[in-house]
Amino acid sequence: MMSAPQDSQVDRRSFLHRASALAAATAVGSVALPAVAHAAPASPAASSTASLVDVPARSVDVSELTIAEAATLIRKGKLTPEQLVEAHLARITAFDSAYQAFNLVLADEALARARALGRTRGGALHGIPLAIKDNYYTRGVTTTANSYLFADFVPPFDATAVRRLTAAGGIVLGKTQMGPLATTRATTPDGRITTVNAWTPNDPSTDPGGSSSGSATAVAARLATSAVGTQTGGSITAPSNAQNLTGLKPTMGRVSLHGIVPLSYTRDHPGPLARDAVDAAIMLTAMAGEDPEDPRTQGLPPVPDLVAAATPMRRGRARWRTRIGVIPGFTSGTSETAAARTTALDVLAGIEGLSVVDVTMPDEWDLLTNAAFNNVRLPERSEPFLPMLQSDLRGFGVSVVGWLQGAMLGANEFLIGQRAKVVLLERVLEDLFEQCDVVVQTSPTPFDALGLPELALPIGFSANGVPIGTILGGKPFGEDRLLSVAAAYQSVTDWHHRRPADPTAAPAALRSAEKQDRGRIHAEEVPDLMQ
């Protein structure tokens, strides 16, 4: 029994102290960080393997199944891991030349592992085919970060998150396309657009989301059951919103960054892109936990039972009483997005246990969240690569301008920005979250900078059939509350059940899709687009 969400048991002041120390650590490297004070959990913390839940399948097409549905069928002997992997590999063969979600498919390895797992029984990810963003290390398999710099890099070990996913029974189908060095939507290192939005495969101009767009397209297009991405400035929440998925960016430190090509020491967050709240909970539970190789994961509250949090107590009832804060202007205007937001808030307000309240923003919100302060992230990405910046700028491809910006930002600007970030976090914790427990957002950037959790979920579609989503932001280690709100909403809506149609192009056209000009991003555009 879950008596209270974890965010109600965490001392917010100690989280603020830790965030201050983390900001200072950018200057001295990895250091021990102060622990986050928290009350002892009322129920045992979750293990590294998610709870098992029985969820009946809604579809006979196994490529449409959620993790929970597929795992239930596998446990009951009605589906084998091999059958599930074969179904997804068949879709990759048929359609990925149109989607270009993957840059490497490990078909033989995935099938061999599926056959081996078919002779055993396991946990919630047993036999589940996963797509891995190509900045996660995969032992013996090229990890390029979609960059000239890492074009031939073969890691000697798995990233901690990948190791934990496979230990829980997950099967790696392949590595996904991403923005060059995790900066923009997926393109080649020189800027030519690759991955398209699964809902508009014939229109490359429709944005598939941020740098985790390959992972999002793989899940939305039913090429994988779930996937992982990274977020520094919206690259889990943005592609999830763009492609009708439930994406979860956890609190800083909840998931280890060991074995992931870095972008920002204080802002990188690994997390899942999934089909619904339960799947996101299953994935995050498998990924999360302390790692001796990453000091950011140490001294934190234990991982609670996220799967239980993501399972509604009953249809239309939230697990915990939760105030959902609505920021000024969230539903302003006459756009389709504004209309979808209004309807979503009405639905949330009608769920037992949830209340929708208007909130005011902390003092100097616009100043503390503007682009100038957001740019303090840039030196963090440039510093590890200074020798490469000094030797050959061509290695950075289309994103070179953004990396040079970081190298040239003044020390005084960086220090002022770090101090401003701590001021902003204090005001969010003490002012904004005095008014609400969860807050809707129009941009992920402030909470990314502060290391606070965010969850993206679908709330509708445009007249052209493009998904519309929204973002919920939470208190430190409030993933369980965010999941509970999303689960309650998804218990009375069906947006998350909808799947895009397959590409209509003829097979010959699909085979030649890689040769088609889908447009490009130019170097001068990258600074305004990068996360």
Coordinates of C-alpha atoms in Angstrom, one line a residue:
M1 CA 0.0 0.0 0.0
M2 CA 1.4 3.4 -1.0
S3 CA 0.5 5.9 1.8
A4 CA 2.0 9.0 0.3
P5 CA 3.9 10.1 -2.8
Q6 CA 7.6 10.5 -2.4
D7 CA 7.7 14.2 -3.1
S8 CA 5.8 14.8 0.2
Q9 CA 8.6 13.0 2.0
V10 CA 11.6 14.9 0.6
D11 CA 13.1 17.9 2.3
R12 CA 13.1 20.5 -0.4
R13 CA 15.8 22.6 1.3
S14 CA 18.2 19.7 1.2
F15 CA 17.5 19.3 -2.5
L16 CA 18.3 22.9 -3.0
H17 CA 21.6 22.5 -1.2
R18 CA 22.5 19.5 -3.4
A19 CA 21.6 21.5 -6.5
S20 CA 23.9 24.3 -5.4
A21 CA 26.7 21.7 -4.9
L22 CA 26.1 20.2 -8.3
A23 CA 26.4 23.6 -9.9
A24 CA 29.7 24.1 -8.2
A25 CA 30.8 20.6 -9.3
T26 CA 30.9 21.8 -12.9
A27 CA 34.1 23.6 -12.0
V28 CA 35.9 20.8 -10.1
G29 CA 34.6 17.7 -11.7
S30 CA 32.9 14.7 -10.0
V31 CA 32.6 15.2 -6.3
A32 CA 30.5 13.7 -3.5
L33 CA 27.2 15.6 -3.2
P34 CA 25.2 16.2 0.0
A35 CA 22.5 13.6 0.5
V36 CA 18.8 14.5 0.0
A37 CA 17.0 14.3 3.3
H38 CA 13.8 12.3 3.2
A39 CA 11.4 10.4 5.4
A40 CA 11.6 6.7 5.5
P41 CA 9.2 5.1 3.0
A42 CA 6.0 3.8 4.4
S43 CA 6.3 0.8 2.1
P44 CA 9.3 -1.1 0.7
A45 CA 11.1 0.6 -2.1
A46 CA 10.9 -0.9 -5.5
S47 CA 13.6 -3.3 -6.7
S48 CA 15.6 -2.8 -9.9
T49 CA 13.0 -5.0 -11.6
A50 CA 9.5 -3.4 -12.0
S51 CA 6.5 -4.9 -10.4
L52 CA 4.6 -7.4 -12.5
V53 CA 1.1 -6.4 -13.6
D54 CA -1.5 -8.4 -15.5
V55 CA -2.8 -6.2 -18.4
P56 CA -5.1 -7.8 -21.0
A57 CA -4.1 -7.2 -24.6
R58 CA -6.2 -4.7 -26.6
S59 CA -4.9 -5.8 -30.0
V60 CA -4.0 -9.0 -31.8
D61 CA -1.2 -7.2 -33.6
V62 CA 1.7 -7.8 -31.2
S63 CA 3.6 -4.8 -32.6
E64 CA 0.8 -2.6 -31.0
L65 CA 1.1 -4.1 -27.5
T66 CA 2.4 -2.1 -24.6
I67 CA 5.1 -3.5 -22.4
A68 CA 2.6 -4.5 -19.8
E69 CA 0.4 -6.3 -22.3
A70 CA 3.2 -8.1 -24.1
A71 CA 4.8 -9.1 -20.8
T72 CA 1.5 -10.5 -19.6
L73 CA 1.1 -12.6 -22.7
I74 CA 4.7 -13.9 -22.4
R75 CA 4.2 -14.9 -18.8
K76 CA 1.0 -16.8 -19.7
G77 CA 2.8 -18.6 -22.5
K78 CA 0.6 -17.0 -25.2
L79 CA 3.4 -15.1 -26.8
T80 CA 7.1 -15.9 -27.0
P81 CA 10.0 -13.3 -27.0
E82 CA 11.0 -14.6 -30.4
Q83 CA 7.6 -14.0 -31.9
L84 CA 7.5 -10.5 -30.5
V85 CA 11.0 -9.6 -31.8
E86 CA 10.3 -11.1 -35.2
A87 CA 7.1 -9.0 -35.5
H88 CA 9.1 -5.8 -34.8
L89 CA 12.0 -6.8 -37.1
A90 CA 9.5 -7.4 -39.9
R91 CA 8.2 -3.9 -39.5
I92 CA 11.7 -2.5 -39.4
T93 CA 12.4 -4.3 -42.7
A94 CA 9.2 -3.1 -44.3
F95 CA 9.1 0.5 -43.1
D96 CA 12.2 1.9 -41.6
S97 CA 13.6 3.1 -44.9
A98 CA 10.7 5.5 -44.7
Y99 CA 10.9 6.4 -41.0
Q100 CA 14.7 6.2 -40.7
A101 CA 14.3 5.7 -36.9
F102 CA 17.3 3.4 -36.6
N103 CA 20.9 3.9 -37.6
L104 CA 21.9 0.3 -36.6
V105 CA 19.6 -2.8 -36.3
L106 CA 20.9 -5.8 -34.4
A107 CA 18.6 -8.4 -35.9
D108 CA 20.7 -11.5 -35.4
E109 CA 21.7 -10.6 -31.9
A110 CA 18.1 -9.7 -30.9
L111 CA 16.7 -12.9 -32.2
A112 CA 19.4 -15.0 -30.5
R113 CA 18.7 -13.3 -27.2
A114 CA 14.9 -13.7 -27.7
R115 CA 15.3 -17.5 -28.3
A116 CA 17.4 -17.8 -25.1
L117 CA 14.9 -15.8 -23.1
G118 CA 12.1 -18.0 -24.4
R119 CA 13.5 -20.9 -22.4
T120 CA 13.3 -18.9 -19.1
R121 CA 10.9 -16.8 -17.1
G122 CA 11.6 -13.3 -15.9
G123 CA 10.3 -9.9 -14.9
A124 CA 8.4 -7.0 -16.4
L125 CA 10.8 -6.5 -19.3
H126 CA 11.4 -10.2 -20.1
G127 CA 11.4 -10.6 -23.8
I128 CA 10.5 -6.9 -24.6
P129 CA 12.2 -5.4 -27.7
L130 CA 13.7 -2.0 -27.0
A131 CA 15.3 0.8 -29.0
I132 CA 18.4 2.6 -27.6
K133 CA 19.4 6.1 -28.4
D134 CA 22.8 6.1 -30.0
N135 CA 24.5 8.1 -27.3
Y136 CA 24.1 5.2 -24.8
Y137 CA 27.2 3.0 -24.7
T138 CA 26.5 -0.6 -26.0
R139 CA 29.3 -3.1 -25.4
G140 CA 30.9 -4.2 -28.6
V141 CA 28.4 -2.2 -30.7
T142 CA 29.2 1.1 -32.4
T143 CA 28.0 4.2 -30.4
T144 CA 28.3 7.2 -32.6
A145 CA 26.2 9.9 -30.9
N146 CA 25.4 10.7 -34.6
S147 CA 28.8 12.5 -34.8
Y148 CA 31.9 12.5 -36.8
L149 CA 33.8 12.5 -33.5
F150 CA 32.5 9.1 -32.5
A151 CA 32.0 7.5 -35.9
D152 CA 34.1 4.5 -35.1
F153 CA 33.7 4.3 -31.3
V154 CA 32.9 0.8 -30.0
P155 CA 32.5 1.0 -26.2
P156 CA 33.9 -1.8 -24.0
F157 CA 30.9 -1.8 -21.7
D158 CA 27.2 -1.0 -21.6
A159 CA 25.9 2.2 -20.1
T160 CA 24.5 1.5 -16.7
A161 CA 20.9 2.2 -17.9
V162 CA 21.4 -0.3 -20.8
R163 CA 22.9 -2.9 -18.5
R164 CA 19.9 -2.6 -16.1
L165 CA 17.3 -2.8 -18.9
T166 CA 18.9 -6.0 -20.3
A167 CA 19.3 -7.4 -16.8
A168 CA 15.5 -7.0 -16.4
G169 CA 15.0 -9.0 -19.6
G170 CA 14.9 -6.3 -22.2
I171 CA 16.2 -7.0 -25.8
V172 CA 18.1 -4.4 -27.7
L173 CA 16.8 -4.2 -31.2
G174 CA 19.2 -1.5 -32.3
K175 CA 20.5 2.1 -31.9
T176 CA 18.3 5.0 -33.0
Q177 CA 18.9 8.1 -35.0
M178 CA 19.4 11.3 -33.0
G179 CA 20.5 14.9 -33.3
P180 CA 24.2 15.3 -33.9
L181 CA 25.8 15.1 -30.5
A182 CA 22.2 15.4 -29.1
T183 CA 21.6 18.9 -30.2
T184 CA 18.7 19.1 -32.7
R185 CA 16.2 16.7 -34.4
A186 CA 17.7 13.7 -36.0
T187 CA 19.9 14.6 -39.0
T188 CA 23.1 13.3 -40.5
P189 CA 26.2 15.0 -38.8
D190 CA 26.3 17.5 -41.7
G191 CA 22.6 18.4 -41.2
R192 CA 20.6 16.4 -43.7
I193 CA 17.2 15.4 -42.2
T194 CA 16.8 11.7 -41.6
T195 CA 14.1 10.6 -39.1
V196 CA 10.5 11.7 -39.8
N197 CA 7.5 11.9 -37.5
A198 CA 5.7 8.5 -37.5
W199 CA 2.3 10.3 -37.9
T200 CA 3.4 12.2 -41.0
P201 CA 6.0 9.9 -42.7
N202 CA 5.6 11.6 -46.1
D203 CA 6.1 15.1 -44.7
P204 CA 9.7 15.6 -43.4
S205 CA 8.8 19.2 -42.4
T206 CA 6.7 17.9 -39.4
D207 CA 9.1 17.9 -36.5
P208 CA 9.5 14.5 -34.8
G209 CA 10.8 16.2 -31.7
G210 CA 14.2 16.9 -30.2
S211 CA 17.4 14.9 -30.4
S212 CA 15.6 11.6 -29.2
S213 CA 13.4 11.7 -32.3
G214 CA 14.6 8.4 -33.6
S215 CA 13.6 6.7 -30.3
A216 CA 10.2 8.3 -30.4
T217 CA 9.6 7.4 -34.0
A218 CA 10.6 3.8 -33.3
V219 CA 8.0 3.4 -30.6
A220 CA 5.3 5.4 -32.4
A221 CA 5.8 3.5 -35.6
R222 CA 5.7 0.2 -33.8
L223 CA 9.3 -0.7 -34.6
A224 CA 10.0 -1.3 -30.9
T225 CA 7.8 -1.7 -27.8
S226 CA 9.6 1.1 -25.9
A227 CA 12.8 3.2 -26.1
V228 CA 15.2 5.3 -24.1
G229 CA 16.3 8.9 -24.8
T230 CA 18.1 11.7 -23.1
Q231 CA 16.9 15.2 -22.2
T232 CA 19.0 18.3 -21.7
G233 CA 16.5 20.8 -23.1
G234 CA 13.3 18.9 -24.0
S235 CA 14.5 15.8 -25.9
I236 CA 12.3 13.3 -24.1
T237 CA 9.2 15.4 -23.6
A238 CA 9.2 17.1 -27.0
P239 CA 9.4 14.0 -29.2
S240 CA 6.9 12.3 -26.9
N241 CA 4.4 15.2 -27.3
A242 CA 5.1 15.2 -31.1
Q243 CA 4.4 11.5 -31.5
N244 CA 1.6 10.6 -29.0
L245 CA 3.8 9.0 -26.4
T246 CA 4.2 9.1 -22.7
G247 CA 7.8 10.3 -21.9
L248 CA 9.3 10.7 -18.5
K249 CA 12.3 12.8 -17.6
P250 CA 13.2 11.9 -14.1
T251 CA 14.8 14.0 -11.3
M252 CA 18.5 14.6 -11.8
G253 CA 20.4 11.6 -10.4
R254 CA 17.4 9.2 -10.5
V255 CA 19.1 7.4 -13.5
S256 CA 22.8 7.0 -13.9
L257 CA 24.5 8.9 -16.7
H258 CA 27.5 6.6 -16.7
G259 CA 28.2 5.4 -20.2
I260 CA 26.3 8.1 -22.0
V261 CA 28.1 10.6 -24.2
P262 CA 27.8 13.8 -22.2
L263 CA 26.1 17.1 -23.2
S264 CA 25.7 18.9 -19.8
Y265 CA 27.0 17.6 -16.4
T266 CA 24.1 19.3 -14.5
R267 CA 21.3 18.9 -17.1
D268 CA 21.6 15.6 -18.8
H269 CA 18.7 13.2 -17.9
P270 CA 18.2 9.6 -19.3
G271 CA 14.6 8.4 -19.4
P272 CA 12.0 6.3 -21.2
L273 CA 9.7 7.1 -24.2
A274 CA 6.8 4.8 -23.8
R275 CA 3.2 4.2 -24.9
D276 CA 1.5 4.9 -21.6
A277 CA 2.1 5.7 -17.9
V278 CA 2.4 2.1 -16.8
D279 CA 5.1 1.4 -19.5
A280 CA 7.0 4.5 -18.5
A281 CA 6.9 3.4 -14.9
I282 CA 8.2 -0.1 -15.8
M283 CA 11.0 1.3 -17.9
L284 CA 12.1 3.9 -15.3
T285 CA 12.0 1.4 -12.5
A286 CA 14.4 -0.9 -14.4
M287 CA 16.7 2.0 -15.3
A288 CA 16.8 3.8 -11.9
G289 CA 18.9 3.5 -8.8
E290 CA 22.3 4.3 -7.3
D291 CA 25.4 3.7 -9.3
P292 CA 28.9 3.8 -7.8
E293 CA 30.1 5.2 -11.2
D294 CA 27.9 8.3 -11.0
P295 CA 28.0 10.5 -7.9
R296 CA 24.8 12.2 -9.0
T297 CA 22.9 9.0 -8.2
Q298 CA 24.2 8.7 -4.6
G299 CA 22.5 9.9 -1.4
L300 CA 19.0 10.0 -3.0
P301 CA 15.7 8.7 -1.8
P302 CA 15.1 5.0 -2.8
V303 CA 13.0 4.4 -5.9
P304 CA 9.4 3.9 -4.9
D305 CA 6.9 1.5 -6.5
L306 CA 6.4 3.5 -9.7
V307 CA 4.3 0.8 -11.3
A308 CA 1.8 0.9 -8.5
A309 CA 1.7 4.7 -8.8
A310 CA 1.0 4.4 -12.5
T311 CA -1.9 1.9 -11.9
P312 CA -5.2 3.8 -11.2
M313 CA -7.0 2.7 -8.1
R314 CA -10.1 2.7 -10.3
R315 CA -11.2 4.5 -13.5
G316 CA -11.5 8.2 -13.0
R317 CA -9.9 8.3 -9.6
A318 CA -6.4 9.6 -8.8
R319 CA -4.3 7.7 -6.3
W320 CA -3.4 10.8 -4.3
R321 CA -5.1 14.2 -3.9
T322 CA -3.1 16.5 -6.2
R323 CA -3.4 20.2 -7.0
I324 CA -2.5 20.7 -10.7
G325 CA -1.2 24.2 -11.2
V326 CA -2.1 26.1 -14.4
I327 CA 0.4 28.8 -15.3
P328 CA -0.8 32.2 -16.8
G329 CA -1.5 32.0 -20.5
F330 CA -1.6 28.2 -20.7
T331 CA -4.9 28.1 -22.5
S332 CA -4.7 31.5 -24.2
G333 CA -5.6 31.9 -27.8
T334 CA -7.7 30.1 -30.4
S335 CA -5.2 27.5 -31.6
E336 CA -5.8 23.8 -31.7
T337 CA -3.2 23.4 -28.9
A338 CA -5.0 25.9 -26.7
A339 CA -8.3 24.1 -27.3
A340 CA -6.7 20.7 -26.5
R341 CA -5.2 22.1 -23.3
T342 CA -8.5 23.5 -22.2
T343 CA -10.3 20.2 -22.7
A344 CA -7.5 18.3 -21.0
L345 CA -7.8 20.5 -17.9
D346 CA -11.5 20.0 -17.9
V347 CA -10.9 16.2 -17.9
L348 CA -8.4 16.4 -15.1
A349 CA -10.7 18.6 -13.0
G350 CA -13.4 15.9 -13.3
I351 CA -11.2 13.1 -11.9
E352 CA -11.8 12.3 -8.3
G353 CA -8.8 13.5 -6.2
L354 CA -7.5 16.1 -8.7
S355 CA -8.1 19.8 -8.5
V356 CA -7.0 22.4 -11.1
V357 CA -5.8 25.7 -9.6
D358 CA -4.4 28.9 -11.2
V359 CA -0.9 29.7 -10.1
T360 CA 1.3 32.8 -10.2
M361 CA 4.9 32.5 -11.3
P362 CA 7.8 33.3 -9.0
D363 CA 9.3 36.8 -9.0
E364 CA 11.5 37.6 -12.1
W365 CA 10.4 34.4 -13.8
D366 CA 10.9 35.8 -17.3
L367 CA 14.3 37.1 -16.4
L368 CA 15.5 33.9 -14.7
T369 CA 14.3 31.6 -17.5
N370 CA 15.3 33.7 -20.6
A371 CA 17.7 32.5 -23.2
A372 CA 20.7 34.3 -21.7
F373 CA 20.5 32.4 -18.5
N374 CA 19.6 29.2 -20.3
N375 CA 22.9 29.5 -22.2
V376 CA 24.9 28.7 -19.1
R377 CA 24.6 25.1 -20.2
L378 CA 26.8 25.7 -23.2
P379 CA 30.2 25.7 -21.5
E380 CA 29.4 22.4 -19.9
R381 CA 29.0 20.8 -23.3
S382 CA 32.1 22.4 -24.8
E383 CA 34.6 21.9 -22.0
P384 CA 35.0 18.1 -22.4
F385 CA 35.6 18.6 -26.1
L386 CA 38.0 21.6 -26.0
P387 CA 40.9 19.6 -27.5
M388 CA 38.7 18.5 -30.4
L389 CA 37.4 22.1 -30.9
Q390 CA 41.0 23.3 -31.0
S391 CA 42.2 20.6 -33.4
D392 CA 39.5 20.2 -36.1
L393 CA 36.2 22.0 -36.1
R394 CA 35.0 19.8 -38.9
G395 CA 34.4 17.0 -36.4
F396 CA 31.4 18.9 -35.0
G397 CA 29.6 19.0 -38.3
V398 CA 26.4 21.1 -38.4
S399 CA 26.4 21.8 -34.7
V400 CA 29.8 23.5 -34.6
V401 CA 28.4 27.0 -33.9
G402 CA 26.7 25.9 -30.7
W403 CA 29.9 24.3 -29.4
L404 CA 31.9 27.4 -30.2
Q405 CA 29.3 29.5 -28.3
G406 CA 30.0 27.4 -25.2
A407 CA 33.7 27.7 -25.6
M408 CA 33.5 31.5 -25.8
L409 CA 31.0 32.3 -23.1
G410 CA 32.6 34.4 -20.5
A411 CA 33.4 33.0 -17.0
N412 CA 31.5 35.8 -15.4
E413 CA 28.4 35.0 -17.4
F414 CA 28.7 31.3 -16.5
L415 CA 29.0 32.0 -12.8
I416 CA 26.1 34.5 -12.8
G417 CA 24.0 32.0 -14.6
Q418 CA 24.8 29.2 -12.1
R419 CA 23.9 31.5 -9.2
A420 CA 20.7 32.5 -11.0
K421 CA 19.7 28.9 -11.5
V422 CA 19.9 28.3 -7.7
V423 CA 17.8 31.4 -7.1
L424 CA 15.2 30.1 -9.6
L425 CA 15.1 26.7 -8.0
E426 CA 14.6 28.2 -4.6
R427 CA 11.7 30.2 -5.8
V428 CA 10.1 27.3 -7.7
L429 CA 10.3 25.1 -4.6
E430 CA 9.2 27.7 -2.1
D431 CA 6.8 29.8 -4.1
L432 CA 5.4 27.8 -7.1
F433 CA 5.1 24.5 -5.2
E434 CA 3.4 26.2 -2.3
Q435 CA 0.5 26.7 -4.7
C436 CA 0.3 23.3 -6.3
D437 CA 1.8 19.8 -6.4
V438 CA 2.1 19.4 -10.1
V439 CA 2.3 22.2 -12.7
V440 CA 1.5 22.2 -16.4
Q441 CA 4.2 23.7 -18.6
T442 CA 4.6 25.2 -22.0
S443 CA 8.4 24.7 -22.1
P444 CA 10.6 22.0 -20.5
T445 CA 13.6 24.3 -20.2
P446 CA 13.3 25.7 -16.7
F447 CA 12.7 22.3 -15.1
D448 CA 15.5 20.7 -17.2
A449 CA 17.9 23.4 -15.8
L450 CA 16.7 22.7 -12.3
G451 CA 16.8 18.9 -12.4
L452 CA 13.1 18.5 -11.6
P453 CA 11.0 15.7 -13.1
E454 CA 8.7 16.1 -16.1
L455 CA 6.2 13.9 -17.8
A456 CA 4.8 14.3 -21.3
L457 CA 1.5 12.8 -22.3
P458 CA -0.9 13.0 -25.3
I459 CA -4.0 15.1 -25.0
G460 CA -5.3 15.2 -28.6
F461 CA -4.7 15.7 -32.3
S462 CA -4.7 18.6 -34.8
A463 CA -7.1 18.6 -37.7
N464 CA -4.2 17.3 -39.8
G465 CA -3.8 14.3 -37.5
V466 CA -0.6 15.5 -35.8
P467 CA -0.5 14.6 -32.1
I468 CA -0.8 17.3 -29.4
G469 CA 0.7 16.8 -26.0
T470 CA 1.4 18.6 -22.8
I471 CA 4.0 18.5 -20.1
L472 CA 3.6 18.1 -16.3
G473 CA 6.3 19.2 -14.0
G474 CA 6.8 17.9 -10.5
K475 CA 8.6 18.4 -7.2
P476 CA 12.0 16.7 -6.5
F477 CA 11.6 12.9 -6.9
G478 CA 7.9 13.4 -7.7
E479 CA 7.9 10.8 -10.6
D480 CA 5.4 8.7 -8.7
R481 CA 2.9 11.6 -8.4
L482 CA 3.4 12.6 -12.1
L483 CA 2.7 9.0 -13.1
S484 CA -0.4 8.8 -10.9
V485 CA -1.8 11.9 -12.6
A486 CA -1.0 10.6 -16.1
A487 CA -2.5 7.2 -15.2
A488 CA -5.7 8.8 -13.9
Y489 CA -6.0 10.9 -17.1
Q490 CA -5.3 7.9 -19.3
S491 CA -8.0 5.9 -17.5
V492 CA -10.7 8.2 -18.9
T493 CA -9.1 9.1 -22.3
D494 CA -7.9 7.0 -25.2
W495 CA -5.4 9.3 -27.0
H496 CA -2.5 7.0 -25.8
H497 CA -4.2 4.0 -27.5
R498 CA -4.1 5.5 -31.0
R499 CA -1.4 4.3 -33.4
P500 CA -0.4 5.9 -36.7
A501 CA -1.1 4.4 -40.1
D502 CA 1.7 2.7 -41.9
P503 CA 3.5 4.6 -44.7
T504 CA 1.6 4.4 -48.0
A505 CA 4.5 4.6 -50.3
A506 CA 5.2 1.6 -52.6
P507 CA 8.0 -0.8 -51.5
A508 CA 10.3 0.5 -54.3
A509 CA 9.8 4.1 -53.2
L510 CA 10.5 3.1 -49.6
R511 CA 13.7 1.4 -50.6
S512 CA 14.9 4.6 -52.3
A513 CA 13.7 6.9 -49.5
E514 CA 17.2 7.2 -48.1
K515 CA 18.3 8.8 -51.3
Q516 CA 15.5 11.4 -51.2
D517 CA 16.2 15.0 -50.2
R518 CA 14.3 15.6 -47.0
G519 CA 15.8 19.0 -46.4
R520 CA 18.6 20.0 -44.1
I521 CA 19.4 22.1 -41.0
H522 CA 22.2 24.6 -41.6
A523 CA 24.9 25.5 -39.0
E524 CA 23.5 29.0 -38.5
E525 CA 20.1 27.6 -37.5
V526 CA 21.4 25.1 -34.9
P527 CA 21.9 27.6 -32.0
D528 CA 18.2 28.4 -32.0
L529 CA 17.2 24.8 -32.4
M530 CA 19.5 22.9 -30.1
Q531 CA 18.5 21.7 -26.7

